[in-house]
Amino acid sequence: MTDETSQNKQIGLIHQLRSGDSSAFADFIARYQQQVFLCCRTLGLNTAETEDVASETFLAAYQGIGRYTGGAKLSTWLWKIAYNKAISYIRQKIRQQKLQEKLQNQYTDIQKDEVSEPSAEIVWDAVKKLPQDQAIAIVLFYRQEKSIKEIANIMKKGQNTVKVHLFRGREKLKELLGDKIERLY
Amino acid sequence: MFPENEQKFDEILKKSLKKHREPIRKDFAAELLAKIQLAEQQNALRKVVLQEKISLAAFILLPVGAIALMFAFSDMVVEMGRLLVELPPLIGQILITLSKQWQLLVYYTLAFLACLYGVHEMLRPESQ
């Protein structure tokens, strides 16, 4: 019942978005901005870069909503756009500035003015230390509860590759978190 | 790690990651909407300007093209003009001839209507 209601709501939202309703788009941003920001952050972008890429993502979604077929969930479709935008931004940056190492170091520059709980932050900090593909797979699987198929669709990778990323990411997280996690829970 | 610990680890991961919130400026959405509206306005303006340019170009180019064609194919233009002048009396003659053969016209019309009815019956959905 609730699934059906949320699906109907989503269909209604898509219709409103297609008709160019700006208040519907404001709702759309409010509903999905957290996920888009999270995607960019997981891929290692800093605050300013994340805002730029998130803006580009929402702009692309606004312009491309007419082409959304409904084959995948709206959130999966948006994650795919955000992932592609963030990856192309990173590639462009690496190509132009050759700062790949700096990009990885920027993980430590992220501000600590977040409202999350400290226990969540310990796990999040560990996730940020993972390689990009593993981190995004972990976030999509555990936080967004996406299926392997959906993650493969977002990352444009095979399902087996995603499983490998998940497995390796999870193993690394175990190493990184060690017994910190036992103490917290 | 034992299987139950593995499961616990997965649950901890899920819970912790779900608790995590990214800091987002409060005016991010408002700024983005303003940006989109501006882009929309610019697009609309660009479209209007393009339409104006096209109509202006057509307004200039079409008469010029017509004049150029008239010069390039003057013989053809003269011939067409002659045909146009001769056409009305020719149509009149055809109508007079046809009115004399009115029976033939009626037969053809009936035959055509019968064919039309046949096609309609053939293509009509069975449910109707």
Short mmCIF file of C-alpha atoms in Angstrom, two decimals:
data_model
loop_
_atom_site.label_atom_id
_atom_site.label_comp_id
_atom_site.label_asym_id
_atom_site.label_seq_id
_atom_site.Cartn_x
_atom_site.Cartn_y
_atom_site.Cartn_z
CA MET A 1 0.00 0.00 0.00
CA THR A 2 2.71 2.47 1.02
CA ASP A 3 4.82 1.36 -1.94
CA GLU A 4 1.91 2.04 -4.25
CA THR A 5 1.30 5.44 -2.67
CA SER A 6 4.93 6.45 -2.98
CA GLN A 7 4.95 5.21 -6.58
CA ASN A 8 1.86 7.28 -7.36
CA LYS A 9 3.47 10.28 -5.69
CA GLN A 10 6.58 9.75 -7.80
CA ILE A 11 4.53 9.52 -11.01
CA GLY A 12 2.73 12.71 -10.00
CA LEU A 13 6.03 14.43 -9.34
CA ILE A 14 7.40 13.34 -12.73
CA HIS A 15 4.30 14.71 -14.47
CA GLN A 16 4.66 18.02 -12.64
CA LEU A 17 8.37 18.17 -13.46
CA ARG A 18 7.66 17.50 -17.13
CA SER A 19 5.10 20.29 -17.21
CA GLY A 20 7.80 22.68 -15.99
CA ASP A 21 6.28 23.29 -12.56
CA SER A 22 8.97 25.16 -10.62
CA SER A 23 7.49 24.35 -7.20
CA ALA A 24 7.64 20.64 -8.11
CA PHE A 25 11.28 21.11 -9.02
CA ALA A 26 11.92 22.77 -5.68
CA ASP A 27 10.39 19.68 -4.02
CA PHE A 28 12.51 17.47 -6.22
CA ILE A 29 15.68 19.31 -5.16
CA ALA A 30 14.71 19.19 -1.50
CA ARG A 31 14.02 15.47 -1.72
CA TYR A 32 17.16 14.43 -3.57
CA GLN A 33 19.83 17.04 -2.77
CA GLN A 34 21.17 14.98 0.14
CA GLN A 35 21.72 11.99 -2.15
CA VAL A 36 23.38 14.05 -4.89
CA PHE A 37 25.70 15.76 -2.38
CA LEU A 38 26.51 12.39 -0.86
CA CYS A 39 27.41 10.95 -4.26
CA CYS A 40 29.82 13.84 -4.97
CA ARG A 41 31.34 13.68 -1.49
CA THR A 42 31.83 9.94 -1.71
CA LEU A 43 33.76 10.47 -4.92
CA GLY A 44 36.03 12.91 -3.08
CA LEU A 45 34.86 16.32 -4.22
CA ASN A 46 35.20 19.26 -1.83
CA THR A 47 32.33 21.54 -0.77
CA ALA A 48 32.58 24.01 -3.65
CA GLU A 49 33.08 21.28 -6.25
CA THR A 50 30.17 19.33 -4.81
CA GLU A 51 27.89 22.35 -5.11
CA ASP A 52 28.95 22.89 -8.73
CA VAL A 53 28.45 19.26 -9.69
CA ALA A 54 25.13 19.07 -7.80
CA SER A 55 23.89 22.17 -9.65
CA GLU A 56 24.94 20.63 -12.97
CA THR A 57 23.23 17.38 -12.00
CA PHE A 58 19.92 19.04 -11.16
CA LEU A 59 20.11 21.19 -14.28
CA ALA A 60 20.70 18.08 -16.41
CA ALA A 61 17.81 16.34 -14.64
CA TYR A 62 15.55 19.34 -15.28
CA GLN A 63 16.45 19.39 -18.96
CA GLY A 64 16.36 15.61 -19.34
CA ILE A 65 13.20 14.74 -17.37
CA GLY A 66 11.34 14.43 -20.68
CA ARG A 67 13.66 11.61 -21.67
CA TYR A 68 13.19 9.74 -18.37
CA THR A 69 11.38 6.56 -19.38
CA GLY A 70 10.56 5.28 -15.89
CA GLY A 71 12.57 2.12 -16.52
CA ALA A 72 14.60 2.72 -13.36
CA LYS A 73 13.63 4.43 -10.10
CA LEU A 74 13.84 8.22 -10.18
CA SER A 75 16.54 8.13 -7.49
CA THR A 76 18.58 5.59 -9.50
CA TRP A 77 18.25 7.77 -12.60
CA LEU A 78 19.42 10.82 -10.63
CA TRP A 79 22.28 8.91 -9.01
CA LYS A 80 23.43 7.89 -12.49
CA ILE A 81 23.47 11.51 -13.66
CA ALA A 82 25.26 12.66 -10.50
CA TYR A 83 27.81 9.85 -10.74
CA ASN A 84 28.54 10.61 -14.41
CA LYS A 85 28.83 14.34 -13.77
CA ALA A 86 31.11 13.84 -10.78
CA ILE A 87 33.31 11.32 -12.60
CA SER A 88 33.65 13.54 -15.67
CA TYR A 89 34.43 16.50 -13.40
CA ILE A 90 37.15 14.49 -11.66
CA ARG A 91 38.59 13.27 -14.97
CA GLN A 92 38.64 16.79 -16.35
CA LYS A 93 40.32 18.04 -13.22
CA ILE A 94 42.94 15.32 -13.29
CA ARG A 95 43.58 15.92 -16.98
CA GLN A 96 43.89 19.65 -16.57
CA GLN A 97 45.76 19.94 -13.33
CA LYS A 98 47.29 16.48 -12.80
CA LEU A 99 46.32 16.65 -9.16
CA GLN A 100 45.13 13.13 -8.55
CA GLU A 101 47.13 12.80 -5.37
CA LYS A 102 45.82 16.08 -4.06
CA LEU A 103 42.27 14.94 -4.77
CA GLN A 104 42.73 11.95 -2.51
CA ASN A 105 44.27 14.11 0.22
CA GLN A 106 41.30 16.47 0.06
CA TYR A 107 39.27 13.86 1.87
CA THR A 108 40.81 15.19 5.07
CA ASP A 109 39.83 18.79 4.25
CA ILE A 110 36.13 18.17 4.56
CA GLN A 111 34.53 20.40 7.15
CA LYS A 112 33.31 18.94 10.38
CA ASP A 113 30.24 21.15 10.77
CA GLU A 114 27.92 18.28 10.04
CA VAL A 115 24.91 17.31 12.10
CA SER A 116 25.59 13.57 11.95
CA GLU A 117 26.20 11.55 15.05
CA PRO A 118 29.85 10.88 16.03
CA SER A 119 29.42 7.12 15.62
CA ALA A 120 28.15 7.63 12.07
CA GLU A 121 31.11 9.88 11.39
CA ILE A 122 33.62 7.18 12.31
CA VAL A 123 32.10 4.86 9.71
CA TRP A 124 31.77 7.68 7.18
CA ASP A 125 35.41 8.69 7.63
CA ALA A 126 36.43 5.10 6.99
CA VAL A 127 34.26 4.95 3.84
CA LYS A 128 35.93 8.11 2.55
CA LYS A 129 39.30 6.39 2.79
CA LEU A 130 38.21 3.66 0.37
CA PRO A 131 38.93 3.88 -3.36
CA GLN A 132 36.17 5.73 -5.26
CA ASP A 133 34.51 2.67 -6.82
CA GLN A 134 34.42 0.76 -3.55
CA ALA A 135 33.15 3.78 -1.60
CA ILE A 136 30.33 4.53 -4.03
CA ALA A 137 29.32 0.85 -4.16
CA ILE A 138 29.25 0.68 -0.34
CA VAL A 139 27.19 3.88 -0.03
CA LEU A 140 24.72 2.79 -2.69
CA PHE A 141 24.33 -0.69 -1.24
CA TYR A 142 24.19 0.09 2.47
CA ARG A 143 22.85 3.63 2.65
CA GLN A 144 20.63 3.86 -0.41
CA GLU A 145 19.70 0.15 -0.31
CA LYS A 146 20.14 -0.21 -4.06
CA SER A 147 20.32 -3.65 -5.60
CA ILE A 148 23.49 -4.93 -7.29
CA LYS A 149 21.71 -4.50 -10.64
CA GLU A 150 20.87 -0.86 -9.89
CA ILE A 151 24.43 -0.13 -8.72
CA ALA A 152 25.80 -1.73 -11.88
CA ASN A 153 23.45 0.47 -13.90
CA ILE A 154 24.55 3.63 -12.09
CA MET A 155 28.27 2.83 -12.28
CA LYS A 156 28.06 1.42 -15.83
CA LYS A 157 29.88 -1.70 -14.65
CA GLY A 158 29.12 -5.40 -14.63
CA GLN A 159 27.26 -6.91 -11.70
CA ASN A 160 30.24 -9.12 -10.82
CA THR A 161 32.55 -6.08 -10.75
CA VAL A 162 30.14 -4.37 -8.36
CA LYS A 163 30.12 -7.46 -6.14
CA VAL A 164 33.92 -7.41 -6.08
CA HIS A 165 33.94 -3.70 -5.19
CA LEU A 166 31.46 -4.35 -2.40
CA PHE A 167 33.41 -7.29 -1.04
CA ARG A 168 36.76 -5.49 -1.11
CA GLY A 169 35.26 -2.30 0.30
CA ARG A 170 33.64 -4.20 3.12
CA GLU A 171 36.88 -6.03 3.94
CA LYS A 172 38.82 -2.77 3.97
CA LEU A 173 36.19 -1.18 6.19
CA LYS A 174 36.60 -4.04 8.65
CA GLU A 175 40.33 -3.37 8.73
CA LEU A 176 39.90 0.40 9.05
CA LEU A 177 37.24 0.28 11.71
CA GLY A 178 38.80 -2.58 13.66
CA ASP A 179 37.43 -2.75 17.16
CA LYS A 180 36.25 0.90 17.13
CA ILE A 181 32.91 -0.34 15.93
CA GLU A 182 32.59 -2.85 18.76
CA ARG A 183 33.13 -0.09 21.30
CA LEU A 184 30.49 2.12 19.70
CA TYR A 185 27.66 -0.38 19.50
CA MET B 1 34.40 -13.02 11.98
CA PHE B 2 31.48 -15.33 12.69
CA PRO B 3 28.40 -15.20 10.44
CA GLU B 4 26.32 -13.44 13.13
CA ASN B 5 29.12 -10.88 13.52
CA GLU B 6 29.16 -10.40 9.74
CA GLN B 7 25.46 -9.68 9.85
CA LYS B 8 25.95 -7.30 12.77
CA PHE B 9 28.72 -5.53 10.88
CA ASP B 10 26.40 -5.08 7.89
CA GLU B 11 23.70 -3.65 10.13
CA ILE B 12 26.15 -1.25 11.78
CA LEU B 13 27.33 -0.11 8.34
CA LYS B 14 23.77 0.42 7.19
CA LYS B 15 22.72 2.31 10.33
CA SER B 16 25.82 4.50 10.47
CA LEU B 17 25.74 5.41 6.79
CA LYS B 18 22.04 6.24 7.00
CA LYS B 19 22.67 8.56 9.94
CA HIS B 20 25.28 10.49 8.00
CA ARG B 21 24.03 13.83 6.65
CA GLU B 22 25.90 16.02 4.19
CA PRO B 23 26.01 19.72 5.06
CA ILE B 24 24.09 21.68 2.43
CA ARG B 25 23.71 25.45 2.37
CA LYS B 26 20.11 26.47 3.09
CA ASP B 27 19.92 28.69 0.02
CA PHE B 28 21.37 26.07 -2.34
CA ALA B 29 17.96 25.06 -3.73
CA ALA B 30 16.78 28.67 -4.08
CA GLU B 31 19.98 29.65 -5.90
CA LEU B 32 19.71 26.64 -8.17
CA LEU B 33 16.09 27.42 -9.02
CA ALA B 34 17.01 31.02 -9.80
CA LYS B 35 19.83 29.77 -12.02
CA ILE B 36 17.46 27.42 -13.85
CA GLN B 37 14.88 30.15 -14.33
CA LEU B 38 17.55 32.45 -15.72
CA ALA B 39 18.71 29.72 -18.10
CA GLU B 40 15.09 29.13 -19.18
CA GLN B 41 14.59 32.84 -19.83
CA GLN B 42 17.81 32.99 -21.82
CA ASN B 43 16.72 29.96 -23.85
CA ALA B 44 13.34 31.52 -24.57
CA LEU B 45 15.03 34.77 -25.57
CA ARG B 46 17.46 32.88 -27.79
CA LYS B 47 14.55 31.12 -29.50
CA VAL B 48 12.72 34.40 -30.13
CA VAL B 49 15.87 36.00 -31.54
CA LEU B 50 16.44 32.99 -33.80
CA GLN B 51 12.84 33.10 -35.05
CA GLU B 52 13.19 36.81 -35.74
CA LYS B 53 16.40 36.23 -37.66
CA ILE B 54 14.84 33.43 -39.71
CA SER B 55 11.75 35.47 -40.58
CA LEU B 56 13.89 38.47 -41.51
CA ALA B 57 16.11 36.28 -43.69
CA ALA B 58 13.04 34.74 -45.33
CA PHE B 59 11.53 38.19 -45.86
CA ILE B 60 14.65 39.29 -47.74
CA LEU B 61 15.70 36.04 -49.39
CA LEU B 62 12.38 34.76 -50.73
CA PRO B 63 11.59 37.75 -52.99
CA VAL B 64 15.23 37.91 -54.09
CA GLY B 65 15.14 34.19 -54.88
CA ALA B 66 11.87 34.52 -56.77
CA ILE B 67 13.25 37.37 -58.85
CA ALA B 68 16.46 35.42 -59.51
CA LEU B 69 14.45 32.39 -60.63
CA MET B 70 12.37 34.54 -62.91
CA PHE B 71 15.53 35.84 -64.54
CA ALA B 72 17.18 32.42 -64.70
CA PHE B 73 14.18 30.60 -66.16
CA SER B 74 12.43 33.39 -68.01
CA ASP B 75 11.19 31.04 -70.79
CA MET B 76 9.56 28.74 -68.27
CA VAL B 77 7.94 31.68 -66.50
CA VAL B 78 6.48 32.97 -69.78
CA GLU B 79 5.20 29.48 -70.63
CA MET B 80 3.60 29.09 -67.20
CA GLY B 81 1.95 32.50 -67.51
CA ARG B 82 0.48 31.50 -70.89
CA LEU B 83 -0.80 28.23 -69.39
CA LEU B 84 -2.42 30.09 -66.51
CA VAL B 85 -4.20 32.43 -68.95
CA GLU B 86 -5.39 29.50 -71.05
CA LEU B 87 -6.48 27.37 -68.10
CA PRO B 88 -9.85 29.04 -67.12
CA PRO B 89 -11.49 28.65 -70.57
CA LEU B 90 -10.15 25.07 -70.72
CA ILE B 91 -11.79 24.25 -67.36
CA GLY B 92 -15.05 25.77 -68.63
CA GLN B 93 -14.92 23.55 -71.73
CA ILE B 94 -14.30 20.43 -69.64
CA LEU B 95 -17.26 21.25 -67.37
CA ILE B 96 -19.56 21.77 -70.39
CA THR B 97 -18.47 18.42 -71.90
CA LEU B 98 -18.95 16.62 -68.57
CA SER B 99 -22.42 18.12 -68.03
CA LYS B 100 -23.44 16.66 -71.39
CA GLN B 101 -22.27 13.22 -70.19
CA TRP B 102 -24.12 13.42 -66.82
CA GLN B 103 -25.28 9.79 -66.97
CA LEU B 104 -21.69 8.58 -67.17
CA LEU B 105 -20.83 10.81 -64.22
CA VAL B 106 -23.66 9.33 -62.14
CA TYR B 107 -22.53 5.74 -62.96
CA TYR B 108 -18.93 6.53 -61.99
CA THR B 109 -20.03 8.20 -58.77
CA LEU B 110 -22.23 5.25 -57.80
CA ALA B 111 -19.43 2.79 -58.60
CA PHE B 112 -17.00 4.85 -56.49
CA LEU B 113 -19.43 4.99 -53.56
CA ALA B 114 -19.99 1.22 -53.77
CA CYS B 115 -16.22 0.64 -53.64
CA LEU B 116 -15.94 3.02 -50.67
CA TYR B 117 -18.69 1.16 -48.83
CA GLY B 118 -16.98 -2.18 -49.56
CA VAL B 119 -13.67 -0.94 -48.16
CA HIS B 120 -15.44 0.45 -45.09
CA GLU B 121 -17.16 -2.89 -44.44
CA MET B 122 -13.89 -4.75 -44.88
CA LEU B 123 -11.89 -2.55 -42.52
CA ARG B 124 -14.62 -2.06 -39.90
CA PRO B 125 -13.75 -3.64 -36.51
CA GLU B 126 -15.84 -6.71 -35.71
CA SER B 127 -16.89 -5.46 -32.27
CA GLN B 128 -18.84 -2.55 -33.69
#
